[in-house]
PDB file of C-alpha atoms in Angstrom:
ATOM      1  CA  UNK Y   1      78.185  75.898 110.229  1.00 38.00           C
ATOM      2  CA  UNK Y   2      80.834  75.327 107.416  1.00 40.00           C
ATOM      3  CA  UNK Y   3      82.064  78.708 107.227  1.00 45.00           C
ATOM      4  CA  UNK Y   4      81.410  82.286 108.987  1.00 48.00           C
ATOM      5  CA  UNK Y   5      83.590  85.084 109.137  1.00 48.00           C
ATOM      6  CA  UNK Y   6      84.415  87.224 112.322  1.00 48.00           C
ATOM      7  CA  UNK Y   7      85.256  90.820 112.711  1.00 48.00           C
ATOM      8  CA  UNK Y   8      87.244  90.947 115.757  1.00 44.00           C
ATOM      9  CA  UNK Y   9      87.142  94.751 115.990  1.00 59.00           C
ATOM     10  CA  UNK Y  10      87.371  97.766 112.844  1.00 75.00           C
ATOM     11  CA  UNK Y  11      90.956  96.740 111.800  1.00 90.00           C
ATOM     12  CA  UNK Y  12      90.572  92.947 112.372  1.00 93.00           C
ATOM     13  CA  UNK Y  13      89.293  90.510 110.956  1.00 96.00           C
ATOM     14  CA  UNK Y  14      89.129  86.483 110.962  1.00 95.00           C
ATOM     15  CA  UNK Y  15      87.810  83.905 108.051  1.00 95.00           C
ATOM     16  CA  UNK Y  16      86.946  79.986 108.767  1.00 93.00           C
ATOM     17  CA  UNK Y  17      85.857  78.011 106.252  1.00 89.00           C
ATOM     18  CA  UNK Y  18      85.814  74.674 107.360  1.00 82.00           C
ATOM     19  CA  UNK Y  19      89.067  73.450 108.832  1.00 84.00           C
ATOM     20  CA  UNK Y  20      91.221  76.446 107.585  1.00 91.00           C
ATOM     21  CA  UNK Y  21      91.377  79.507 109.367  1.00 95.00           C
ATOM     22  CA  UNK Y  22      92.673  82.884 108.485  1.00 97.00           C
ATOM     23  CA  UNK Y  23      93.470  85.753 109.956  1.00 96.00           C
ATOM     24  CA  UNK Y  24      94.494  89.386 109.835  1.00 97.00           C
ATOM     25  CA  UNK Y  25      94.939  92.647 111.608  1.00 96.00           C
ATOM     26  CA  UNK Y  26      95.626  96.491 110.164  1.00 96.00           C
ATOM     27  CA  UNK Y  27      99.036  97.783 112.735  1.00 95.00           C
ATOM     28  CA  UNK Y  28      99.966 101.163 112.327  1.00 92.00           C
ATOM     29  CA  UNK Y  29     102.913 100.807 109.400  1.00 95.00           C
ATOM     30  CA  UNK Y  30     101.991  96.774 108.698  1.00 97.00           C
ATOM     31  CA  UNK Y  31      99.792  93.732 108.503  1.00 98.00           C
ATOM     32  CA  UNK Y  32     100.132  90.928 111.076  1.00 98.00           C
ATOM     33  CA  UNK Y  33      99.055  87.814 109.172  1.00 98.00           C
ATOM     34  CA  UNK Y  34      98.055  84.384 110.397  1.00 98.00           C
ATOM     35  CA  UNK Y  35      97.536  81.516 107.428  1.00 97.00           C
ATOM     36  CA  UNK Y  36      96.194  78.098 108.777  1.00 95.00           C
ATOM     37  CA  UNK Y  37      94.976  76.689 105.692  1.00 92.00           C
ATOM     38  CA  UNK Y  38      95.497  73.897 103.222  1.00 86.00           C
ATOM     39  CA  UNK Y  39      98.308  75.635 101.254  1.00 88.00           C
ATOM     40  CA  UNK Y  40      99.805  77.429 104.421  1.00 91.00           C
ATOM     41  CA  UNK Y  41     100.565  77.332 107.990  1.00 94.00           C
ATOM     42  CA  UNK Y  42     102.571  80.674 108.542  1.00 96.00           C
ATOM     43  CA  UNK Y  43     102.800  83.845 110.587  1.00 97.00           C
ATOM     44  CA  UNK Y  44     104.736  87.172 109.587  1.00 98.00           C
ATOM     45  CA  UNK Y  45     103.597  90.850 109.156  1.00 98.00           C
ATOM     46  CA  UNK Y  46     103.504  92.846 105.962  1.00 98.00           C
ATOM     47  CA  UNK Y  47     104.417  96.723 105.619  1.00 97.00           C
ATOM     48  CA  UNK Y  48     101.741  98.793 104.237  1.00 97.00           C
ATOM     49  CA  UNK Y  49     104.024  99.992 101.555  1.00 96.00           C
ATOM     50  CA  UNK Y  50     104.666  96.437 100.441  1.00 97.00           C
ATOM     51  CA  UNK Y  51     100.932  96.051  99.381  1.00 97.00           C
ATOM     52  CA  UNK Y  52     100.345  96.930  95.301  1.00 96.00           C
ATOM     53  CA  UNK Y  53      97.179  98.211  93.744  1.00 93.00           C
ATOM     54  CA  UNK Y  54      96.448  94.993  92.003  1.00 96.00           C
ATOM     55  CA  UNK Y  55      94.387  91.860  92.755  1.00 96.00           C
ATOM     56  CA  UNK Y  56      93.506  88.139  91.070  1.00 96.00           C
ATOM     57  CA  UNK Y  57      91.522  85.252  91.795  1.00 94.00           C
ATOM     58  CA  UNK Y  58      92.730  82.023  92.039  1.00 91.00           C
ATOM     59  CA  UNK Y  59      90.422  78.503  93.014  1.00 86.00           C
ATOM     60  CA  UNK Y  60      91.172  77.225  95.611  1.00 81.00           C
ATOM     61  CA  UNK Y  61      92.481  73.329  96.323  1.00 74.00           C
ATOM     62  CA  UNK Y  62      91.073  70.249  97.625  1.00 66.00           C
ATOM     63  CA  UNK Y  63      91.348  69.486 101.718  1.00 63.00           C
ATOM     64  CA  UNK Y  64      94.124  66.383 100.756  1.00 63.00           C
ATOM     65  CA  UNK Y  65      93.112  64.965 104.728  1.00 66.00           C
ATOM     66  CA  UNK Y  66      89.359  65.403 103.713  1.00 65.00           C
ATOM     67  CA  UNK Y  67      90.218  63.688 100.139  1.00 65.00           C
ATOM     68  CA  UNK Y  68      91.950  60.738 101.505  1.00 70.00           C
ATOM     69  CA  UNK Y  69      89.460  59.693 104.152  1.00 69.00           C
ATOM     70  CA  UNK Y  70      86.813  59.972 101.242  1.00 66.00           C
ATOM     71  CA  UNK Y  71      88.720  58.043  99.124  1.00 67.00           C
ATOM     72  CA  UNK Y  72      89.398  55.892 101.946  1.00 73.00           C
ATOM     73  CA  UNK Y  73      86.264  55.120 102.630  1.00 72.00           C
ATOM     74  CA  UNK Y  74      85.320  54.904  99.102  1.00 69.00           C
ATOM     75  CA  UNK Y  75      87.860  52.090  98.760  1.00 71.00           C
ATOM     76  CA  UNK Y  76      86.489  50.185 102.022  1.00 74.00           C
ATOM     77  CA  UNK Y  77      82.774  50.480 100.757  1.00 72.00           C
ATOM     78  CA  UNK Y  78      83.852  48.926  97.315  1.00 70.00           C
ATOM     79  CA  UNK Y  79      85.750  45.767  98.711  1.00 73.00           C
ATOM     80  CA  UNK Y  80      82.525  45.063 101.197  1.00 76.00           C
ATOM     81  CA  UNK Y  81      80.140  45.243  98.310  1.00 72.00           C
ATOM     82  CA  UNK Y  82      82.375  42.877  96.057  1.00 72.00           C
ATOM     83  CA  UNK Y  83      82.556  40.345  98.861  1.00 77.00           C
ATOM     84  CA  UNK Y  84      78.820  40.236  98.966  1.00 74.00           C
ATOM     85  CA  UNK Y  85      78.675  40.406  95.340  1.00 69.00           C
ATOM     86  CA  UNK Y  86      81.444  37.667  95.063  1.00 68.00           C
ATOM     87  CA  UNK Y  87      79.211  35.391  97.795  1.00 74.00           C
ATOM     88  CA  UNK Y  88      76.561  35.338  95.894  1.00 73.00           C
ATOM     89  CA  UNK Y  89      77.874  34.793  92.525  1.00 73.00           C
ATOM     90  CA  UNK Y  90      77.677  38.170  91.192  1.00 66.00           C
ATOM     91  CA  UNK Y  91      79.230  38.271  87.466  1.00 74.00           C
ATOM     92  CA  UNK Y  92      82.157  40.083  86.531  1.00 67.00           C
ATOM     93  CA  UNK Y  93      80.109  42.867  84.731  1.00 72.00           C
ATOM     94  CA  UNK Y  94      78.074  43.828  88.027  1.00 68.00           C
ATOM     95  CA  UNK Y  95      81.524  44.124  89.664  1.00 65.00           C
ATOM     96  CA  UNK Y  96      83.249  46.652  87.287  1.00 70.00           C
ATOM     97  CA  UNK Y  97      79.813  48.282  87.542  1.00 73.00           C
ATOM     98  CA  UNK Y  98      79.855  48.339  91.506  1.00 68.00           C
ATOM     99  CA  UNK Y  99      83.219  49.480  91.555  1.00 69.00           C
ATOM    100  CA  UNK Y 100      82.033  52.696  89.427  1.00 71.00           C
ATOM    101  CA  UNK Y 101      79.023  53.667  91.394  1.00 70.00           C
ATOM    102  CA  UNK Y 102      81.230  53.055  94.707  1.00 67.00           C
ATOM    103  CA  UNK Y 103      83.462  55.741  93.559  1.00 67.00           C
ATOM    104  CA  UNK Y 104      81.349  58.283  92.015  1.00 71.00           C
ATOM    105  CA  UNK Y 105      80.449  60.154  95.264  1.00 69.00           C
ATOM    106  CA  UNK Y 106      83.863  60.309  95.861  1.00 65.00           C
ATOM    107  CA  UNK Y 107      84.260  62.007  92.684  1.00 69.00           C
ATOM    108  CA  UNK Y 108      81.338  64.095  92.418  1.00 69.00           C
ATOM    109  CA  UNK Y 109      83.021  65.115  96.170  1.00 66.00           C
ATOM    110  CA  UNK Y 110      86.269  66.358  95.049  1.00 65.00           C
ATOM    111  CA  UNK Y 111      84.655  68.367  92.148  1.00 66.00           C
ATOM    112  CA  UNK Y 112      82.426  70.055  94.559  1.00 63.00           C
ATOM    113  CA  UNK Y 113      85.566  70.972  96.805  1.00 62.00           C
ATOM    114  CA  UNK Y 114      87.287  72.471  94.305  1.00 60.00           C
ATOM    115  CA  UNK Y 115      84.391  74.844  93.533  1.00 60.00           C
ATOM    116  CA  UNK Y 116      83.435  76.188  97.191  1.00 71.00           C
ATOM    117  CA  UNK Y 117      85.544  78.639  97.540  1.00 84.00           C
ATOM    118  CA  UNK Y 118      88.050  81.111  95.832  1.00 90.00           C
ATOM    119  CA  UNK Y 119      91.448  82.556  96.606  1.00 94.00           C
ATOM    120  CA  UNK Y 120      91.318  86.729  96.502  1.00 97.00           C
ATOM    121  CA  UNK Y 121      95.459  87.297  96.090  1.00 97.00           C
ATOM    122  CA  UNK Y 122      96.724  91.157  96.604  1.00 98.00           C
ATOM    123  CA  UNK Y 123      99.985  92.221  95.026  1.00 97.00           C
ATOM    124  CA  UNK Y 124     102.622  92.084  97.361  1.00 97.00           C
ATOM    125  CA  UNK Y 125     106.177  90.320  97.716  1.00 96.00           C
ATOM    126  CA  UNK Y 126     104.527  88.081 100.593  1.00 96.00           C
ATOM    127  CA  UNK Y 127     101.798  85.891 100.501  1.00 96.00           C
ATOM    128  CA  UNK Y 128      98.625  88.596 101.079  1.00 98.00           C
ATOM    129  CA  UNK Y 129      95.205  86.325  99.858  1.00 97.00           C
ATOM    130  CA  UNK Y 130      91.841  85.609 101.523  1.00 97.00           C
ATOM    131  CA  UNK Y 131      89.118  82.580 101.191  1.00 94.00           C
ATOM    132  CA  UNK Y 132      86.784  84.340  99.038  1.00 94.00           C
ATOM    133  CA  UNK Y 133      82.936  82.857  98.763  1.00 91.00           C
ATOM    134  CA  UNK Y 134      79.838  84.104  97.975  1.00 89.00           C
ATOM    135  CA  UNK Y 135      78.819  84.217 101.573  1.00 90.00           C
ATOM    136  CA  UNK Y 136      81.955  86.373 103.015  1.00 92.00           C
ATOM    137  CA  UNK Y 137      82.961  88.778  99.776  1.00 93.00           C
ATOM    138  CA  UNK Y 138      81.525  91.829 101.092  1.00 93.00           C
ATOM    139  CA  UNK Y 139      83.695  91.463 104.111  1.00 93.00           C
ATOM    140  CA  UNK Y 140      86.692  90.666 102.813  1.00 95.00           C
ATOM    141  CA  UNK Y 141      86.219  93.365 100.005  1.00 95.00           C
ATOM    142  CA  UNK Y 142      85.645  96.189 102.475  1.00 94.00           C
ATOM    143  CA  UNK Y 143      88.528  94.913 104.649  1.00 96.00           C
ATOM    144  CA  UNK Y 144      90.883  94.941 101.535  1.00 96.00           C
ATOM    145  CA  UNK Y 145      89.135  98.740 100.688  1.00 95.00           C
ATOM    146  CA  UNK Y 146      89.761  99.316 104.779  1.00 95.00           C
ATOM    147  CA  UNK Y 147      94.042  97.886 103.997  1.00 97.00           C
ATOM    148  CA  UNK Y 148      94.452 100.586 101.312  1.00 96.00           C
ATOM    149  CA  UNK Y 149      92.448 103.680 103.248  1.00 95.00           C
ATOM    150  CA  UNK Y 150      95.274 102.910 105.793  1.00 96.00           C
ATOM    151  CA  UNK Y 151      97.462 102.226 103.140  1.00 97.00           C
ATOM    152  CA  UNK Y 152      96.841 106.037 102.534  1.00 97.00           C
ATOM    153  CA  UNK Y 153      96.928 107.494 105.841  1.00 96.00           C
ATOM    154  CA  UNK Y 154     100.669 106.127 106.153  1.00 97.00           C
ATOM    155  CA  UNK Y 155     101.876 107.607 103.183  1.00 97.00           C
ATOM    156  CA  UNK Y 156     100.442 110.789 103.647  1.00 96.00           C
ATOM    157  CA  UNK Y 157     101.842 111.132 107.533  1.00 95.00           C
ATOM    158  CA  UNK Y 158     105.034 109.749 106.097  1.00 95.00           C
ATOM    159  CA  UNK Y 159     105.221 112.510 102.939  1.00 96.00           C
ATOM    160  CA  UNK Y 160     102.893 114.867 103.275  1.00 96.00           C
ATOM    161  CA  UNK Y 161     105.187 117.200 105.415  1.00 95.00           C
ATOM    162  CA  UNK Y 162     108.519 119.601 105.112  1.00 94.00           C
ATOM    163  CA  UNK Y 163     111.691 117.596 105.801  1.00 92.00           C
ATOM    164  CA  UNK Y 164     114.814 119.804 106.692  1.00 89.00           C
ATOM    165  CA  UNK Y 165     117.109 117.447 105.953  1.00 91.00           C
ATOM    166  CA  UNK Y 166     115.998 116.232 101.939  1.00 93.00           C
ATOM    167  CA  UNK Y 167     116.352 118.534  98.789  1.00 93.00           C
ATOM    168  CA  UNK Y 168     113.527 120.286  97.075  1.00 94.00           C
ATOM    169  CA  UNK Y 169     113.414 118.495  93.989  1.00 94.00           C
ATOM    170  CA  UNK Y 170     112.826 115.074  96.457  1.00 95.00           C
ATOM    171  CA  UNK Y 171     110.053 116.709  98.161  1.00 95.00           C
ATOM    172  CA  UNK Y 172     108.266 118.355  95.413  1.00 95.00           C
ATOM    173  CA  UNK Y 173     108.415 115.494  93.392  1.00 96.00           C
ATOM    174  CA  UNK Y 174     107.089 113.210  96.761  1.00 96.00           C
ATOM    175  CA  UNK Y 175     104.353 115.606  96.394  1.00 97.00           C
ATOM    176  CA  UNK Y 176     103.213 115.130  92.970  1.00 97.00           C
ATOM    177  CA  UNK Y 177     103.096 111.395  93.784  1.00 97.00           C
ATOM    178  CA  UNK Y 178     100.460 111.792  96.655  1.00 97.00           C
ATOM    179  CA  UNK Y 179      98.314 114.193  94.330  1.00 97.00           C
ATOM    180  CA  UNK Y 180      98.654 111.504  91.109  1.00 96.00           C
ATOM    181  CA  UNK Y 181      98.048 108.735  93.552  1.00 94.00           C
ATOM    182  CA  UNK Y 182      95.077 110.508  95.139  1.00 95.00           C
ATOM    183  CA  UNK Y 183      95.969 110.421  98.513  1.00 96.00           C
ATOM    184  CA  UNK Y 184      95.837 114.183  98.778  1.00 96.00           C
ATOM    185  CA  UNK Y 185      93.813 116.378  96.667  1.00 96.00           C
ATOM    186  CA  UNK Y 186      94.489 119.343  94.494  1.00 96.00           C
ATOM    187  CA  UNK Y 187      94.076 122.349  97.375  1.00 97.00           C
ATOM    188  CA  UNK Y 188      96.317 120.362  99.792  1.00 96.00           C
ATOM    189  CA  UNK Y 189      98.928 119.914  96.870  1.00 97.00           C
ATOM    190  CA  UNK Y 190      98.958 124.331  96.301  1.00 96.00           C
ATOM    191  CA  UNK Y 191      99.171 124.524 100.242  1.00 96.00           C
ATOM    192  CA  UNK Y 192     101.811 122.235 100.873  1.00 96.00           C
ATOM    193  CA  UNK Y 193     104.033 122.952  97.582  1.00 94.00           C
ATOM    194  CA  UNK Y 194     103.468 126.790  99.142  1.00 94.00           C
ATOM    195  CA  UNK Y 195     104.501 125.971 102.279  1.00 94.00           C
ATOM    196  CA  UNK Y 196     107.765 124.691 100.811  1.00 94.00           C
ATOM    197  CA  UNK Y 197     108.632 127.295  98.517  1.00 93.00           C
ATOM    198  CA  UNK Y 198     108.675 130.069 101.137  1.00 91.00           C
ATOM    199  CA  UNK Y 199     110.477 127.495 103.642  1.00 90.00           C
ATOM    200  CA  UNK Y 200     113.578 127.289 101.080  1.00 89.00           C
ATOM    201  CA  UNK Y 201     113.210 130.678  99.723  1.00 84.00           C
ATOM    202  CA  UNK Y 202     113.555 131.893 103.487  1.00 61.00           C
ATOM    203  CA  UNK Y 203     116.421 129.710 104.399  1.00 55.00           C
ATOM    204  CA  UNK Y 204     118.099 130.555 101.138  1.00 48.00           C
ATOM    205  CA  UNK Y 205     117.777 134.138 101.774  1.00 49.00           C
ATOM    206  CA  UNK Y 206     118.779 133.593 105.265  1.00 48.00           C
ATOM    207  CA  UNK Y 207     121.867 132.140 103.361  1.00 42.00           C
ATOM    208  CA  UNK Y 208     122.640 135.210 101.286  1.00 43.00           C
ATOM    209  CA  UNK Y 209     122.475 137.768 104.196  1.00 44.00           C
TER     210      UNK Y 209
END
């Protein structure tokens, strides 16, 4: 089978397509990230806050190992024909012809490669893309939609709380982002504004007295 995709477990998940491999796995603040593929061979973790609402589609390249034996053998399949060809007389027409037809599977090889399989890229300052094909895009696209539900769940346990230490303005403002963002809703934004009112109206009071 020339490609298949694995889900390890809920926040895993793992993409061959034939001799590249790809990998990926949702950590509590990050990414971990395993590329094995024809542009890449690299290992290194993205933060969740690192990863931008924004996506593109690239194609993706030709196997250059798989190209070169092709072409290889292309080459090898060519120079035994013209030998027999040359043996018995062949003229120099038949050979130019021969050499076309010897090299047109090669061609019609590459052309195919090129059009397999697609590159799904996610805005971020590191690489962040997935082997996209007709066969795996409902995985990958609910793994993505999985990545920013997380995404989500960070910000809000990171924000979506009273810190002692930072000024109103900060906070309230912090707030506004979750709500415009959608990451909390409209009640939650009253109850937590609320909450933060009376916790520096009290302290300010306790201030006064």
């Amino acid at each position: 089978m020339l490609q298949k995709i694995i889900s390890l477990m809920e926040n895993n998940i793992e993409i061959k397509f034939k001799n590249q491999k790809q990998s990926f796995e949702i950590l509590e603040e990050e990414i971990r990230v395993e590329l094995n593929t024809v542009k890449h061979k690299l290992k290194y973790n993205i933060t969740l806050d690192d990863i931008k609402n924004s996506w593109h589609i690239e194609n993706g390249i030709v196997d250059l190992k798989t190209m070169r034996l092709f072409a290889s053998v292309s080459f090898n399949i060519f120079l035994i024909i013209c030998c027999i060809a040359l043996l018995n007389n062949a003229p120099t027409n038949a050979l130019y012809i021969l050499f076309l037809l010897s090299f047109l599977p090669f061609v019609l090889i590459v052309n195919t490669n090129k059009k397999v399989y697609e590159e799904k890229h996610i805005g971020s300052s590191k690489l962040f893309y997935f082997i996209y094909t007709k066969t795996n895009a409902s995985e990958v696209d609910a793994f993505i939609k999985l990545v920013y539900k997380k995404q989500n769940e960070f910000y809000k346990k990171k924000f979506f709380l009273i810190d002692p230490v930072l000024p109103y303005n900060l906070q309230y403002e912090r707030y506004i982002w979750l709500y415009n963002s959608k990451i909390i809703n409209e009640n939650e934004f009253e109850v937590i504004k609320e909450d933060l009112d009376k916790y520096f109206n009290f302290n300010i009071n306790n201030i006064q007295q």
